[in-house]
Amino acid sequence: MLRRLCQCRARQLQPFRRFHDARVYKEDPRWLGWQVVIGIETHAQIKSRRKLFSESLTSVPGETPNTHVSMFDAAFPGTLPKLNHKCVDLALRAAVALQSDIQTRSSFDRKHYFYSDLPSGYQITQQYAPIAIGGRLSVALPNSPPFEVRIKQIQLEQDTAKSTLNPRTRTSHIDLNRAGTGLMEIVSEPDLRSPDEAGAYVRALQAVLRAVGASDGNMEQGSLRCDVNVSINRVGQPPGTRCEIKNLNSVRFMIAAITHEITRQRAILESAPDPQNATVPQETRGFDEHRFETYKLRSKEDAPDYRYMPDPNLGVLVLSQERIRTVRDTLPELPWETRERLRSAYGLSERDVDVLLNIDSGRDVSFDGETQGPNASVIAYFDQLCAEEGDEGKRRRDPKAVSNWITHELLGQLAARKETFKDNHLSVDQLGELIDMVQNKTITGTSGKLLLRHMLANPSKTPTMQIATELQLTALEPCPDSTSSDTPVHSPALRALCADAIAALPAESDAARKGNRNVLNKIVGRVMKDSHGRADAKAVRALLEELLLPR
Amino acid sequence: MGVIPVTLPNPKFEFTQARQRQLSTSVSLDSTTCRARIAAYNPSINAFVRTSPPPPPPPPHPSPLAHETLPLQLATRPVAVKDSICTRGMGAGCASEMLRDFDPPYDATVVTLLRAAGADIIGKTNCDEFGMGSMNIHSIHGPVINPFGSPAHRSSMARSTFPSAPSSSAPPLPPPPSPEARSAGGSSGGSAAAVAAGMCFAALGTDTGGSTRLPAAYCGVVGLKPSYGLLSRWGVVSFADSLDCVGVMAGCVEDTELVFDVLNVYDEKDPTAALPETREAARRACERRMEEMGWSEGRLDGLRIGIPQEYFPAEMTDAVLQPLRRTIAGLQAKGAVVVPVSMPATAYALSAYYVLASAEASSCLARFDGVEYGLHVRPPPGTDLATTSTAELYALSRSAGFGREVKKRILLGTYALSADAFDNYFLQAQRVRQLVKDDFDRVFGIPDYRQCTTGETGSEGVDVLVHPSAIQTAPRLDGEGGGGLETYVQDVLTVPASLAGLPALSVPVAGEGWPVGVSVVGQWGCESVVFAVGRAAERI
């Protein structure tokens, strides 16, 4: 470990590379003549059931303060950390997804500072030997080719507690629920060139982390936070001095913060007496969410010395090739893989793919990377509904029809109930049966929608066919093989309905018998009404024509 | 003194004989006797800072099943525990103002194991604050007085003559030490003194750089710093995580081994605990080596003892050297082969130790901020909280809570970890630590099973190292030889084994007057070999 520590120190002391020309300069009309260079450190809470080094359960904001706290979390003397390997595996998933080079040996370090959100006086992190080094993520802005963002490293670390100041009583309140929750710090290289690219990068990263189950990436809930480094330089000149904007917790704020920072730095450089040699003072800045401006937190001179020290308790984290391979082999499908599969394997349109992916972007991510039932993800639900039949090797349902039923009918009716896909309790079998019944005309499309509404309102495990029968929604015109014969055989029930309608509308019926085709519509309408949508209008018309029209 | 012939007033003889008696009579160190002795002598020795109520008497009629179960290894044995080891309901003050009123809601794993073995946790012992010191003078409870030669010590040798317990409980403050009073050593001075004064059967200390071995040597008892990673550190208040070990002290090697065996259990709550397979590999290697030597009764034929030439600094006194020579001669007479060895990194070990121990201390003690527990000093009235940083508020509690020595080391350690000093101090000290480890691995025949799993036992290497535990006998408490750099030089012989994480046993040997300890150091996990040599040494 000592050797690695020395190597790492040597790396850190190397002079800066000329990183900013890694990408071709593209002019931006908002700041002509200036190049913007952005790098992002993302802190993503690991979606584990328990904390990184203790047995306590993780929590979400809003839970009763100090209810998820172990002796270790409160830094009681004599307590020791115990690494939660579920957290390690989730970080490894992220590393594989980002094509990062997983280190078979990594180690933990202590970062020291005194603040009330840090009970032990140090945060355990991976300063010298992170769990994964390097990597890349492909990011796309709408209507432009994708670009690649290099990942510098991924490190495991502890989240802090939360301290809030009550200005009225002038007291600090400390909630240790979050203290010790596992975080992944994902550091990008300074490969981003505009606020919009930065936003797209964070969204892409969010989608990847969610897809592999490493984090729920929820910025509003604080499970994904960003520190952004911004510098600007005149085109062709060396990179400028960077300023770091801390703790941005929404993409919108991040874009606003970077935009403001560019304007601010530009003003400094342009108003300097010697513009060619002017530099921006190196600072750590915060973002004011009300004024949409960044403000100074501290200058370089005030930067704290964190006194990093290898953690003597945790030793070396050794990862076997076999363990890494297992993570690689069992990695859930990545967003771009899903998109490609939906397009090529099912032939869905770009629009349908977008709708399905969008629904899933809001789904719950399970703890510890556990696999979920098909109802947790609309893609999995869709996959199962389209599932191929084993023996015949032939697709069971038409993907286009399934996609329509999900995106239009199911989600539409859920929305009408002010629900989302998460609330859908219809099993794959139930909806599958419903779609089949409509497809083979056991029920009409109208009845199908009615049935769906009924089933959403009355959760049960009863097979769809049984519910349809109970509700008398089965079509009056069973159509098996009806197409094979020129003269369809109409059901007695439909015949009875038609006879009733003819009896109820004697004047119209007479007119029809005399050859008035127009009046037939009225009788068809009557039959349809009486059948409560169970009858097929075409079949009714055909039957009425047979019964009334002169031959 | 009844059974000792009165014609031999020679203090050397008296000590040796007395110790032998203690070896054979330690069974009488029961809970009642020890509590009476604590009540009688603790005011003048100041070994205990808290005692527990006596355990309930055993039922008059043992349960019908009692005879079928094996007696517990430590049944009814009173064991004292250093105040930096957590005990539920008995405090863990670490001799610090910071934790004076801290009462941990948990037992350290080692305490749980003691209780499970039937031990009576008789009380908590005085120490240097957070284990920092080698004289046990940095304590909010005052210094521990070395009981050697005191009425307490003499009566521990002849048990029938100690006075009955006074009716009142112990006074809160000990009487000031007499000018001639000697240090019990530190930092586990209270534990060593308690054993020496017959106040307990055995005591737990901690050992970061010699804190168990040095007081054991000064007080004339046996002290073991086990291999790092064998005894669980869970519940032991950290001073320097990579060096801290739980130490065991008792009147003789056999009793020390008995307690060690009870505690030598893998604990998954301690991330630095050696894995069961690593322990087993080392144990088997020692077994093979001892079988190979095939010792008969009381013999050490074939044993190779290394005498490290760098362990005899100029400051070492004759009072220490002569007994060591006699011990080595005695071991040779039993068939051991003595080999001079060189450990070139020793000269730098002390400096490296102080950099690393202080750096880790500055980190481990950062948690004491007065928020979650411990001393909390409120800001003075009128303080503008809006302009006062959290660190400044913490400084109030930390300034009041820590003593001089602790503050000094925190400052040193903070500096060693600062960005500008890290490479030259912390990293450099880590390199030296590796060199010290290499020295040991080069001289020992048995390999270090923490690093290799299939190591071959070399025929050229030594089985143990033997050297004095300290450069002198117990120094006086009145400042003579205390306070300056000398107190650190004391640690020169003990820190290499700490840096390398090796087992080291200090055994009292026959000396002229004040006790002298000889250290037996073995390869990692080779406690069995170390104990065997220790048993032989204490009988010389």
mmCIF file of N, CA, C and O in Angstrom, chain A residues 1-2 5-6 9 13 71-72 74-82 110 112 114-122 128 170 174 176 305 307-310 312-314, chain B residues 86 102 105-106 233-237 241-242 268-272 359-360 363-364 366-367 369 371-373 384 390-391 394 398 414 417-419 422-423 426-427 430-431:
data_model
loop_
_atom_site.group_PDB
_atom_site.id
_atom_site.type_symbol
_atom_site.label_atom_id
_atom_site.label_comp_id
_atom_site.label_asym_id
_atom_site.label_seq_id
_atom_site.Cartn_x
_atom_site.Cartn_y
_atom_site.Cartn_z
ATOM 1 N N MET A 1 0.835 -1.200 0.000
ATOM 2 C CA MET A 1 0.000 0.000 0.000
ATOM 3 C C MET A 1 0.868 1.248 0.000
ATOM 4 O O MET A 1 0.536 2.247 -0.614
ATOM 5 N N LEU A 2 2.009 1.130 0.712
ATOM 6 C CA LEU A 2 2.902 2.279 0.807
ATOM 7 C C LEU A 2 3.370 2.691 -0.578
ATOM 8 O O LEU A 2 3.395 3.875 -0.913
ATOM 9 N N LEU A 5 0.775 4.493 -2.408
ATOM 10 C CA LEU A 5 0.586 5.821 -1.841
ATOM 11 C C LEU A 5 1.613 6.782 -2.431
ATOM 12 O O LEU A 5 1.299 7.900 -2.827
ATOM 13 N N CYS A 6 2.861 6.315 -2.516
ATOM 14 C CA CYS A 6 3.925 7.169 -3.052
ATOM 15 C C CYS A 6 3.662 7.480 -4.527
ATOM 16 O O CYS A 6 3.806 8.612 -4.974
ATOM 17 N N ARG A 9 0.974 10.010 -4.836
ATOM 18 C CA ARG A 9 1.432 11.351 -4.504
ATOM 19 C C ARG A 9 2.217 11.933 -5.675
ATOM 20 O O ARG A 9 2.086 13.097 -6.009
ATOM 21 N N LEU A 13 1.390 15.400 -8.028
ATOM 22 C CA LEU A 13 2.283 16.552 -8.101
ATOM 23 C C LEU A 13 2.684 16.873 -9.533
ATOM 24 O O LEU A 13 3.389 17.830 -9.781
ATOM 25 N N MET A 71 -23.946 3.233 16.757
ATOM 26 C CA MET A 71 -22.867 3.811 17.552
ATOM 27 C C MET A 71 -21.741 4.299 16.641
ATOM 28 O O MET A 71 -21.141 5.334 16.879
ATOM 29 N N PHE A 72 -21.477 3.540 15.597
ATOM 30 C CA PHE A 72 -20.405 3.939 14.686
ATOM 31 C C PHE A 72 -20.749 5.241 13.972
ATOM 32 O O PHE A 72 -19.899 6.127 13.833
ATOM 33 N N ALA A 74 -22.458 7.626 15.009
ATOM 34 C CA ALA A 74 -22.327 8.750 15.941
ATOM 35 C C ALA A 74 -20.898 8.871 16.455
ATOM 36 O O ALA A 74 -20.636 9.646 17.370
ATOM 37 N N ALA A 75 -19.983 8.095 15.873
ATOM 38 C CA ALA A 75 -18.553 8.158 16.203
ATOM 39 C C ALA A 75 -18.287 7.905 17.681
ATOM 40 O O ALA A 75 -17.465 8.563 18.299
ATOM 41 N N PHE A 76 -18.986 6.925 18.241
ATOM 42 C CA PHE A 76 -18.697 6.581 19.639
ATOM 43 C C PHE A 76 -17.310 5.953 19.721
ATOM 44 O O PHE A 76 -16.900 5.222 18.813
ATOM 45 N N PRO A 77 -16.588 6.242 20.802
ATOM 46 C CA PRO A 77 -15.221 5.719 20.897
ATOM 47 C C PRO A 77 -15.229 4.200 20.987
ATOM 48 O O PRO A 77 -16.079 3.615 21.656
ATOM 49 N N GLY A 78 -14.279 3.591 20.305
ATOM 50 C CA GLY A 78 -14.162 2.138 20.333
ATOM 51 C C GLY A 78 -14.900 1.443 19.201
ATOM 52 O O GLY A 78 -14.689 0.266 18.974
ATOM 53 N N THR A 79 -15.775 2.169 18.507
ATOM 54 C CA THR A 79 -16.480 1.542 17.388
ATOM 55 C C THR A 79 -15.569 1.518 16.167
ATOM 56 O O THR A 79 -14.687 2.360 16.023
ATOM 57 N N LEU A 80 -15.791 0.542 15.304
ATOM 58 C CA LEU A 80 -14.930 0.380 14.138
ATOM 59 C C LEU A 80 -15.787 0.203 12.888
ATOM 60 O O LEU A 80 -16.909 -0.292 12.967
ATOM 61 N N PRO A 81 -15.260 0.594 11.734
ATOM 62 C CA PRO A 81 -16.026 0.446 10.485
ATOM 63 C C PRO A 81 -16.011 -0.988 9.991
ATOM 64 O O PRO A 81 -15.060 -1.721 10.229
ATOM 65 N N LYS A 82 -17.085 -1.364 9.324
ATOM 66 C CA LYS A 82 -17.105 -2.675 8.651
ATOM 67 C C LYS A 82 -17.688 -2.458 7.260
ATOM 68 O O LYS A 82 -18.835 -2.046 7.122
ATOM 69 N N ARG A 110 -8.724 8.954 5.201
ATOM 70 C CA ARG A 110 -9.526 9.842 6.030
ATOM 71 C C ARG A 110 -9.293 11.293 5.604
ATOM 72 O O ARG A 110 -8.145 11.710 5.440
ATOM 73 N N HIS A 112 -9.955 14.989 6.892
ATOM 74 C CA HIS A 112 -10.277 15.594 8.188
ATOM 75 C C HIS A 112 -10.814 17.012 8.075
ATOM 76 O O HIS A 112 -10.236 17.836 7.357
ATOM 77 N N PHE A 114 -13.368 19.797 10.817
ATOM 78 C CA PHE A 114 -14.280 19.903 11.962
ATOM 79 C C PHE A 114 -15.566 20.574 11.531
ATOM 80 O O PHE A 114 -15.569 21.755 11.173
ATOM 81 N N TYR A 115 -16.632 19.818 11.508
ATOM 82 C CA TYR A 115 -17.931 20.418 11.233
ATOM 83 C C TYR A 115 -18.992 19.516 11.846
ATOM 84 O O TYR A 115 -18.781 18.310 12.027
ATOM 85 N N SER A 116 -20.131 20.106 12.153
ATOM 86 C CA SER A 116 -21.137 19.344 12.892
ATOM 87 C C SER A 116 -21.769 18.231 12.064
ATOM 88 O O SER A 116 -22.455 17.377 12.617
ATOM 89 N N ASP A 117 -21.545 18.240 10.738
ATOM 90 C CA ASP A 117 -22.119 17.144 9.951
ATOM 91 C C ASP A 117 -21.181 15.937 9.890
ATOM 92 O O ASP A 117 -21.441 14.980 9.181
ATOM 93 N N LEU A 118 -20.097 16.005 10.650
ATOM 94 C CA LEU A 118 -19.081 14.961 10.573
ATOM 95 C C LEU A 118 -18.685 14.516 11.991
ATOM 96 O O LEU A 118 -17.712 15.005 12.547
ATOM 97 N N PRO A 119 -19.431 13.581 12.576
ATOM 98 C CA PRO A 119 -19.225 13.251 13.993
ATOM 99 C C PRO A 119 -17.815 12.764 14.313
ATOM 100 O O PRO A 119 -17.298 13.053 15.392
ATOM 101 N N SER A 120 -17.162 12.022 13.397
ATOM 102 C CA SER A 120 -15.850 11.473 13.738
ATOM 103 C C SER A 120 -14.730 12.457 13.448
ATOM 104 O O SER A 120 -13.585 12.182 13.774
ATOM 105 N N GLY A 121 -15.047 13.599 12.835
ATOM 106 C CA GLY A 121 -13.993 14.557 12.517
ATOM 107 C C GLY A 121 -13.268 14.219 11.228
ATOM 108 O O GLY A 121 -12.354 14.923 10.830
ATOM 109 N N TYR A 122 -13.633 13.107 10.609
ATOM 110 C CA TYR A 122 -13.072 12.795 9.301
ATOM 111 C C TYR A 122 -14.090 12.018 8.491
ATOM 112 O O TYR A 122 -14.958 11.345 9.035
ATOM 113 N N TYR A 128 -6.308 8.314 -2.339
ATOM 114 C CA TYR A 128 -5.055 7.891 -2.968
ATOM 115 C C TYR A 128 -5.212 6.723 -3.930
ATOM 116 O O TYR A 128 -4.486 6.641 -4.916
ATOM 117 N N ARG A 170 -31.666 30.253 16.875
ATOM 118 C CA ARG A 170 -30.222 30.308 16.685
ATOM 119 C C ARG A 170 -29.549 29.047 17.221
ATOM 120 O O ARG A 170 -28.561 29.108 17.945
ATOM 121 N N ILE A 174 -28.763 18.673 14.352
ATOM 122 C CA ILE A 174 -27.975 17.691 13.633
ATOM 123 C C ILE A 174 -28.777 16.411 13.495
ATOM 124 O O ILE A 174 -29.292 15.884 14.475
ATOM 125 N N LEU A 176 -28.348 12.644 12.124
ATOM 126 C CA LEU A 176 -27.324 11.684 11.706
ATOM 127 C C LEU A 176 -27.867 10.590 10.781
ATOM 128 O O LEU A 176 -27.142 9.656 10.457
ATOM 129 N N ASP A 305 -6.907 22.474 4.678
ATOM 130 C CA ASP A 305 -5.979 21.356 4.505
ATOM 131 C C ASP A 305 -6.658 20.151 5.142
ATOM 132 O O ASP A 305 -6.828 20.096 6.352
ATOM 133 N N ARG A 307 -5.707 17.158 5.490
ATOM 134 C CA ARG A 307 -4.822 16.211 6.182
ATOM 135 C C ARG A 307 -5.205 14.758 5.880
ATOM 136 O O ARG A 307 -5.496 13.971 6.774
ATOM 137 N N TYR A 308 -5.215 14.429 4.605
ATOM 138 C CA TYR A 308 -5.554 13.063 4.204
ATOM 139 C C TYR A 308 -4.591 12.066 4.832
ATOM 140 O O TYR A 308 -3.390 12.307 4.898
ATOM 141 N N MET A 309 -5.152 10.968 5.288
ATOM 142 C CA MET A 309 -4.324 9.928 5.895
ATOM 143 C C MET A 309 -4.925 8.567 5.532
ATOM 144 O O MET A 309 -6.137 8.413 5.585
ATOM 145 N N PRO A 310 -4.106 7.602 5.150
ATOM 146 C CA PRO A 310 -4.674 6.270 4.874
ATOM 147 C C PRO A 310 -5.430 5.766 6.100
ATOM 148 O O PRO A 310 -4.931 5.902 7.216
ATOM 149 N N PRO A 312 -6.285 3.492 8.856
ATOM 150 C CA PRO A 312 -5.566 2.329 9.371
ATOM 151 C C PRO A 312 -6.482 1.147 9.676
ATOM 152 O O PRO A 312 -6.001 0.039 9.880
ATOM 153 N N ASN A 313 -7.791 1.364 9.714
ATOM 154 C CA ASN A 313 -8.699 0.277 10.068
ATOM 155 C C ASN A 313 -9.110 -0.559 8.871
ATOM 156 O O ASN A 313 -9.352 -1.746 8.996
ATOM 157 N N LEU A 314 -9.225 0.072 7.706
ATOM 158 C CA LEU A 314 -9.890 -0.621 6.605
ATOM 159 C C LEU A 314 -8.955 -1.384 5.681
ATOM 160 O O LEU A 314 -9.390 -2.266 4.956
ATOM 161 N N CYS B 86 -13.897 -0.069 26.768
ATOM 162 C CA CYS B 86 -15.298 0.179 27.120
ATOM 163 C C CYS B 86 -15.905 -0.962 27.929
ATOM 164 O O CYS B 86 -15.755 -2.137 27.593
ATOM 165 N N PHE B 102 -18.266 9.842 30.590
ATOM 166 C CA PHE B 102 -18.750 9.012 29.467
ATOM 167 C C PHE B 102 -18.966 7.586 29.942
ATOM 168 O O PHE B 102 -18.072 6.956 30.485
ATOM 169 N N PRO B 105 -22.535 2.519 26.347
ATOM 170 C CA PRO B 105 -23.638 1.546 26.459
ATOM 171 C C PRO B 105 -23.263 0.193 25.891
ATOM 172 O O PRO B 105 -24.131 -0.543 25.445
ATOM 173 N N TYR B 106 -21.986 -0.132 25.850
ATOM 174 C CA TYR B 106 -21.566 -1.418 25.284
ATOM 175 C C TYR B 106 -20.275 -1.868 25.942
ATOM 176 O O TYR B 106 -19.513 -1.062 26.457
ATOM 177 N N ARG B 233 -10.128 -5.216 18.788
ATOM 178 C CA ARG B 233 -10.048 -3.824 19.248
ATOM 179 C C ARG B 233 -11.418 -3.189 19.325
ATOM 180 O O ARG B 233 -11.533 -2.010 19.640
ATOM 181 N N TRP B 234 -12.476 -3.926 19.017
ATOM 182 C CA TRP B 234 -13.804 -3.310 19.057
ATOM 183 C C TRP B 234 -14.127 -2.933 20.494
ATOM 184 O O TRP B 234 -14.072 -3.777 21.397
ATOM 185 N N GLY B 235 -14.423 -1.678 20.710
ATOM 186 C CA GLY B 235 -14.733 -1.205 22.057
ATOM 187 C C GLY B 235 -13.520 -0.698 22.814
ATOM 188 O O GLY B 235 -13.630 -0.320 23.972
ATOM 189 N N VAL B 236 -12.365 -0.724 22.172
ATOM 190 C CA VAL B 236 -11.156 -0.167 22.779
ATOM 191 C C VAL B 236 -10.984 1.241 22.203
ATOM 192 O O VAL B 236 -10.933 1.405 20.979
ATOM 193 N N VAL B 237 -10.927 2.240 23.062
ATOM 194 C CA VAL B 237 -10.859 3.613 22.566
ATOM 195 C C VAL B 237 -9.539 3.805 21.831
ATOM 196 O O VAL B 237 -8.461 3.564 22.376
ATOM 197 N N ASP B 241 -4.907 3.621 15.574
ATOM 198 C CA ASP B 241 -5.534 2.367 15.147
ATOM 199 C C ASP B 241 -4.568 1.310 14.626
ATOM 200 O O ASP B 241 -4.767 0.125 14.853
ATOM 201 N N SER B 242 -3.532 1.735 13.914
ATOM 202 C CA SER B 242 -2.668 0.735 13.281
ATOM 203 C C SER B 242 -1.672 0.136 14.266
ATOM 204 O O SER B 242 -0.957 -0.799 13.929
ATOM 205 N N GLU B 268 -15.485 -10.501 13.967
ATOM 206 C CA GLU B 268 -15.752 -9.897 12.656
ATOM 207 C C GLU B 268 -16.092 -8.415 12.770
ATOM 208 O O GLU B 268 -16.128 -7.704 11.766
ATOM 209 N N LYS B 269 -16.317 -7.936 14.004
ATOM 210 C CA LYS B 269 -16.589 -6.501 14.156
ATOM 211 C C LYS B 269 -15.313 -5.664 14.066
ATOM 212 O O LYS B 269 -15.373 -4.443 13.999
ATOM 213 N N ASP B 270 -14.170 -6.334 14.140
ATOM 214 C CA ASP B 270 -12.894 -5.614 14.049
ATOM 215 C C ASP B 270 -12.313 -5.835 12.650
ATOM 216 O O ASP B 270 -11.886 -6.941 12.314
ATOM 217 N N PRO B 271 -12.313 -4.780 11.811
ATOM 218 C CA PRO B 271 -11.834 -4.973 10.433
ATOM 219 C C PRO B 271 -10.344 -5.277 10.372
ATOM 220 O O PRO B 271 -9.856 -5.738 9.344
ATOM 221 N N THR B 272 -9.615 -5.046 11.466
ATOM 222 C CA THR B 272 -8.182 -5.349 11.450
ATOM 223 C C THR B 272 -7.902 -6.719 12.070
ATOM 224 O O THR B 272 -6.747 -7.089 12.246
ATOM 225 N N ALA B 359 0.226 11.178 14.368
ATOM 226 C CA ALA B 359 -0.644 11.457 13.226
ATOM 227 C C ALA B 359 -1.970 10.728 13.399
ATOM 228 O O ALA B 359 -3.050 11.316 13.241
ATOM 229 N N GLU B 360 -1.904 9.459 13.750
ATOM 230 C CA GLU B 360 -3.145 8.706 13.929
ATOM 231 C C GLU B 360 -3.932 9.223 15.126
ATOM 232 O O GLU B 360 -5.164 9.263 15.099
ATOM 233 N N SER B 363 -6.002 12.086 14.310
ATOM 234 C CA SER B 363 -7.178 11.664 13.559
ATOM 235 C C SER B 363 -8.197 10.970 14.468
ATOM 236 O O SER B 363 -9.382 11.310 14.480
ATOM 237 N N CYS B 364 -7.711 10.003 15.252
ATOM 238 C CA CYS B 364 -8.628 9.220 16.094
ATOM 239 C C CYS B 364 -9.307 10.079 17.153
ATOM 240 O O CYS B 364 -10.432 9.793 17.575
ATOM 241 N N ALA B 366 -10.128 13.181 16.789
ATOM 242 C CA ALA B 366 -10.906 14.276 16.198
ATOM 243 C C ALA B 366 -12.383 14.156 16.558
ATOM 244 O O ALA B 366 -13.117 15.132 16.521
ATOM 245 N N ARG B 367 -12.822 12.949 16.902
ATOM 246 C CA ARG B 367 -14.242 12.734 17.193
ATOM 247 C C ARG B 367 -14.674 13.368 18.501
ATOM 248 O O ARG B 367 -15.882 13.508 18.734
ATOM 249 N N ASP B 369 -15.576 16.093 20.171
ATOM 250 C CA ASP B 369 -15.910 17.495 19.931
ATOM 251 C C ASP B 369 -17.001 17.989 20.877
ATOM 252 O O ASP B 369 -17.457 19.121 20.775
ATOM 253 N N VAL B 371 -20.088 17.048 21.017
ATOM 254 C CA VAL B 371 -21.452 17.114 20.477
ATOM 255 C C VAL B 371 -22.263 15.873 20.835
ATOM 256 O O VAL B 371 -23.271 15.967 21.533
ATOM 257 N N GLU B 372 -21.791 14.711 20.387
ATOM 258 C CA GLU B 372 -22.584 13.498 20.611
ATOM 259 C C GLU B 372 -22.448 12.972 22.038
ATOM 260 O O GLU B 372 -23.346 12.332 22.560
ATOM 261 N N TYR B 373 -21.295 13.183 22.665
ATOM 262 C CA TYR B 373 -21.035 12.688 24.019
ATOM 263 C C TYR B 373 -19.813 13.427 24.523
ATOM 264 O O TYR B 373 -19.153 14.155 23.785
ATOM 265 N N ASP B 384 -20.716 35.870 19.482
ATOM 266 C CA ASP B 384 -21.518 36.020 18.261
ATOM 267 C C ASP B 384 -21.424 34.727 17.464
ATOM 268 O O ASP B 384 -20.424 34.442 16.819
ATOM 269 N N THR B 390 -17.689 26.527 13.475
ATOM 270 C CA THR B 390 -17.912 25.301 14.243
ATOM 271 C C THR B 390 -16.613 24.856 14.902
ATOM 272 O O THR B 390 -16.597 24.453 16.060
ATOM 273 N N ALA B 391 -15.518 24.940 14.157
ATOM 274 C CA ALA B 391 -14.225 24.515 14.696
ATOM 275 C C ALA B 391 -13.862 25.338 15.930
ATOM 276 O O ALA B 391 -13.323 24.812 16.904
ATOM 277 N N TYR B 394 -15.841 24.008 18.777
ATOM 278 C CA TYR B 394 -15.277 22.741 19.242
ATOM 279 C C TYR B 394 -14.021 22.979 20.077
ATOM 280 O O TYR B 394 -13.738 22.258 21.022
ATOM 281 N N ARG B 398 -12.508 21.056 23.347
ATOM 282 C CA ARG B 398 -11.270 20.291 23.204
ATOM 283 C C ARG B 398 -10.134 20.877 24.038
ATOM 284 O O ARG B 398 -9.312 20.141 24.580
ATOM 285 N N THR B 414 -1.142 16.581 13.753
ATOM 286 C CA THR B 414 -1.808 17.447 12.788
ATOM 287 C C THR B 414 -0.792 18.018 11.822
ATOM 288 O O THR B 414 -1.011 18.072 10.613
ATOM 289 N N LEU B 417 0.466 15.488 9.234
ATOM 290 C CA LEU B 417 -0.490 15.179 8.171
ATOM 291 C C LEU B 417 -0.780 16.375 7.265
ATOM 292 O O LEU B 417 -1.468 16.233 6.260
ATOM 293 N N SER B 418 -0.262 17.541 7.616
ATOM 294 C CA SER B 418 -0.566 18.710 6.787
ATOM 295 C C SER B 418 0.078 18.530 5.413
ATOM 296 O O SER B 418 1.064 17.802 5.264
ATOM 297 N N ALA B 419 -0.510 19.174 4.429
ATOM 298 C CA ALA B 419 -0.110 18.935 3.038
ATOM 299 C C ALA B 419 1.397 19.112 2.840
ATOM 300 O O ALA B 419 2.043 18.343 2.128
ATOM 301 N N PHE B 422 3.349 16.131 4.911
ATOM 302 C CA PHE B 422 2.929 14.731 4.743
ATOM 303 C C PHE B 422 4.036 13.846 4.157
ATOM 304 O O PHE B 422 4.359 12.794 4.708
ATOM 305 N N ASP B 423 4.636 14.286 3.067
ATOM 306 C CA ASP B 423 5.628 13.442 2.407
ATOM 307 C C ASP B 423 6.864 13.221 3.281
ATOM 308 O O ASP B 423 7.367 12.113 3.400
ATOM 309 N N PHE B 426 4.916 11.843 7.402
ATOM 310 C CA PHE B 426 4.069 10.655 7.449
ATOM 311 C C PHE B 426 4.561 9.567 6.492
ATOM 312 O O PHE B 426 4.763 8.420 6.881
ATOM 313 N N LEU B 427 4.795 9.937 5.252
ATOM 314 C CA LEU B 427 5.220 8.930 4.278
ATOM 315 C C LEU B 427 6.589 8.368 4.618
ATOM 316 O O LEU B 427 6.836 7.171 4.514
ATOM 317 N N GLN B 430 6.245 5.935 7.292
ATOM 318 C CA GLN B 430 5.700 4.663 6.796
ATOM 319 C C GLN B 430 6.804 3.825 6.167
ATOM 320 O O GLN B 430 6.826 2.604 6.314
ATOM 321 N N ARG B 431 7.723 4.489 5.465
ATOM 322 C CA ARG B 431 8.853 3.756 4.854
ATOM 323 C C ARG B 431 9.707 3.120 5.941
ATOM 324 O O ARG B 431 10.110 1.968 5.840
#
